[in-house]
Every structure is written in structure tokens, then in C-alpha cells.
């Protein structure tokens, strides 16, 4: 297992994927390189994919055998541009933004922010969609100086989403009517008036990196959950396991998964119906891959003392008695067995009983497909920060565990 190569490959994947649609485009590029063809699950392709906006389904069929599904999500919390974003304050151009998902707001302050997403425009052949990436620092949300908020370190930072998170992006002269549409038009080389609508989000343009004394760690945006998307894609591209393997990468997990392309749509259940019929084989398994909380050394008391989670400790199996995670004992056992076969360590997480537990797509897809499910994920710190941390061996561990899980024991 070459953990360094896996870590660098993950960094390249995440850097190509500032938005869910970019993540899908990068995944498609990698699947096509591995011989997968675009199509529908009902079609003839034994190695195919179907991309829909910020979500993607891909599959490989290889004779009789179990059905193994890996799910993950392409979206991450961030700041998204309002439809009429142009505003100004104190002589500066600013953009109005909405907060998408559970953002750690402080982590977006004083960062070099680019802008990415897609625009819908009137082209010469009708209405068309174009991906946009402005990967240079065009925006910034400056902090307030400590001299103007003397109690910030003792009373805490209070950020109002409407008032305090508006990025600055230029000096506004008296007769300067610059607009975001103008910037976008120049960027994609169209007249600004041709732009009909857009979905744009901010991202940190500083490249992800290995860090630590011996590069034990990765610092990167969107580890939650593009790390799982990368691991699922890599495992599927390289498997030759018998049976049917499916990956489902969903948008909109961070806002509840209810959308046309989210996990609470019919995408996965319909595809499984086409690929393997209404009732999948008995030893089928759905692995819901989404990152897990590693134990933070400065806040170790936020974890259950008997379930401490280590970076570079391998995939985490997540269990919750109240079905916030969908892990069943059989799902747990099958995934632990896959880790053992792959020579990968694994860990088990339960939330502190007196803290509210997060959730993921596992319970939703379990309800919609009826598949035996296990919720797993790579350990990470600073979940939902603009720049998160995981162990530099953890991408390789997760990818190897998913590859082994594609094989029935
Ligand atoms: Zn997540």
C-alpha cells in the first residue's frame, strides 16, 4: 500500500473539485480513463456511469455475486453567492452570500477566496450551462481588529450570517458600477447580459498540503466528504471483484439530502432496480462513507472515553442506537472483515451519550433500498472548517478497505 501516492492523488482530486459539479466532472474524467462509459443503468454497459448535476452513479457488473454499494456526498458547507449579489459598504464592493450547510463561520475569515460553480447562459445554440472556476484570490472576508472587539478572546466570536460574512472584492469609486456579472462575463468570455442565472460558491484557493513533523497529516478543504468520493471512485475504477459494484455520490447531504439529485431521491434505488432487480442478493451491503470525528487533543472530553478515534488509525465504523447512523451488527462485521482482509486497521465510534449526534446519507439510503448498511468514514479534525485535517495514511486506508469490501469474504 503506497499511502503517500494515495494522499497526493487525493490532493489532486480535491483541488480539481471546488464545487459538487466540479467533483462530478473530475470523477467522470477518472472513470473514463478507466474505461467506464456514460449511460443509464438499464443500458448495456458493464462499466458505466450516469452524471446528473452535482451527483453521480457508477457501476461495474462482473457476473454473479453480491451487490456492494458505496455512497458518499460531493457537497461541503461554504458561502454561496446570492442571486442579486452586488452591494457596497464603506467605499468597498462586496458580494451578498448565503451560508450553505453547517459552516464553521470563523474558518472563512481572512482567507484567499476564489469563486466557482456554473452559469446558465443564452448561447448561440440556445440555453447552455458552463462550469466556471476563478482560482485566484478575488474575495476576502476580513476579520474585525481585536482593538475594536476587546472581549473576543474571553467572550467568544459572534458572527451574524447576514451582516458579518459579506466578502469584499474591490474599491468602489463614485461612478464605478462594477458588477459580478461583468467579472463572470469576462471570465467565460460572454456578454454579461447573456448570463441568465448561476450557482456560485466561494473556496479557499490555497492548495491542500501534507503537514506535520513527518507529513503525518493532510490539510485540505472538503475532506468531508470528497475524501470518501475519491476513495469510492478509486476503488471502483480498479476492482475486478465478481458481482455488482455501485458507487453513488450525492449532492445536498449538508442540507438534508431532499432534492432531485440528493440521497433522498430515487436515484440509487431506481438504479439498483435496473442493475440487479427488485431484491438484491442476501449478502448485499451498502457502505455509507462519510468522514468521522477524530478525538481532538484539546477537547478530548467531547468524545466517549472508550471510543477515542485516532488520525491515521484507519476507517471508523459509526454506530448510533437512535439510527442517526444506519450501521447494523452484520454491516459492522462485514466491513471489519474487509478491513482485516485489506490489512487496514479500523476503529469504532459512538457519540458521547449527552451530545446530539450528527447524521449522514446512510439511514436515508437504507430506508430507500432496504440494504444491510454500515456507516464508515476516515477520521478527521475540524469538520466543516474551510480547511480540515485528516491523517496522510487515511485516504489509502479507506480506499483499500472499500476495495476489499467490494469482494465478498
Ligand atoms: Zn459529511
PDB file of C-alpha atoms and ligand atoms in Angstrom, residues 73 75 224-225 253-254 290-291 359-360 380 383-384, ligand 1:
ATOM      1  CA  UNK A  73     -21.525  13.122  -0.817  1.00  0.00           C
ATOM      2  CA  UNK A  75     -21.066  18.865  -1.274  1.00  0.00           C
ATOM      3  CA  UNK A 224     -15.748  15.916   4.371  1.00  0.00           C
ATOM      4  CA  UNK A 225     -16.690  14.347   2.071  1.00  0.00           C
ATOM      5  CA  UNK A 253     -26.145  15.977   2.045  1.00  0.00           C
ATOM      6  CA  UNK A 254     -25.157  19.028   4.078  1.00  0.00           C
ATOM      7  CA  UNK A 290     -18.665   9.962   5.271  1.00  0.00           C
ATOM      8  CA  UNK A 291     -15.956  11.381   7.497  1.00  0.00           C
ATOM      9  CA  UNK A 359     -26.036  12.038  10.665  1.00  0.00           C
ATOM     10  CA  UNK A 360     -25.325  11.190   7.039  1.00  0.00           C
ATOM     11  CA  UNK A 380     -10.710  13.948  10.657  1.00  0.00           C
ATOM     12  CA  UNK A 383     -15.040  19.010  10.322  1.00  0.00           C
ATOM     13  CA  UNK A 384     -16.840  21.769   8.346  1.00  0.00           C
TER      14      UNK A 384
HETATM   15 ZN1  LIG B   1     -20.165  14.703   5.514  1.00  0.00          ZN
END
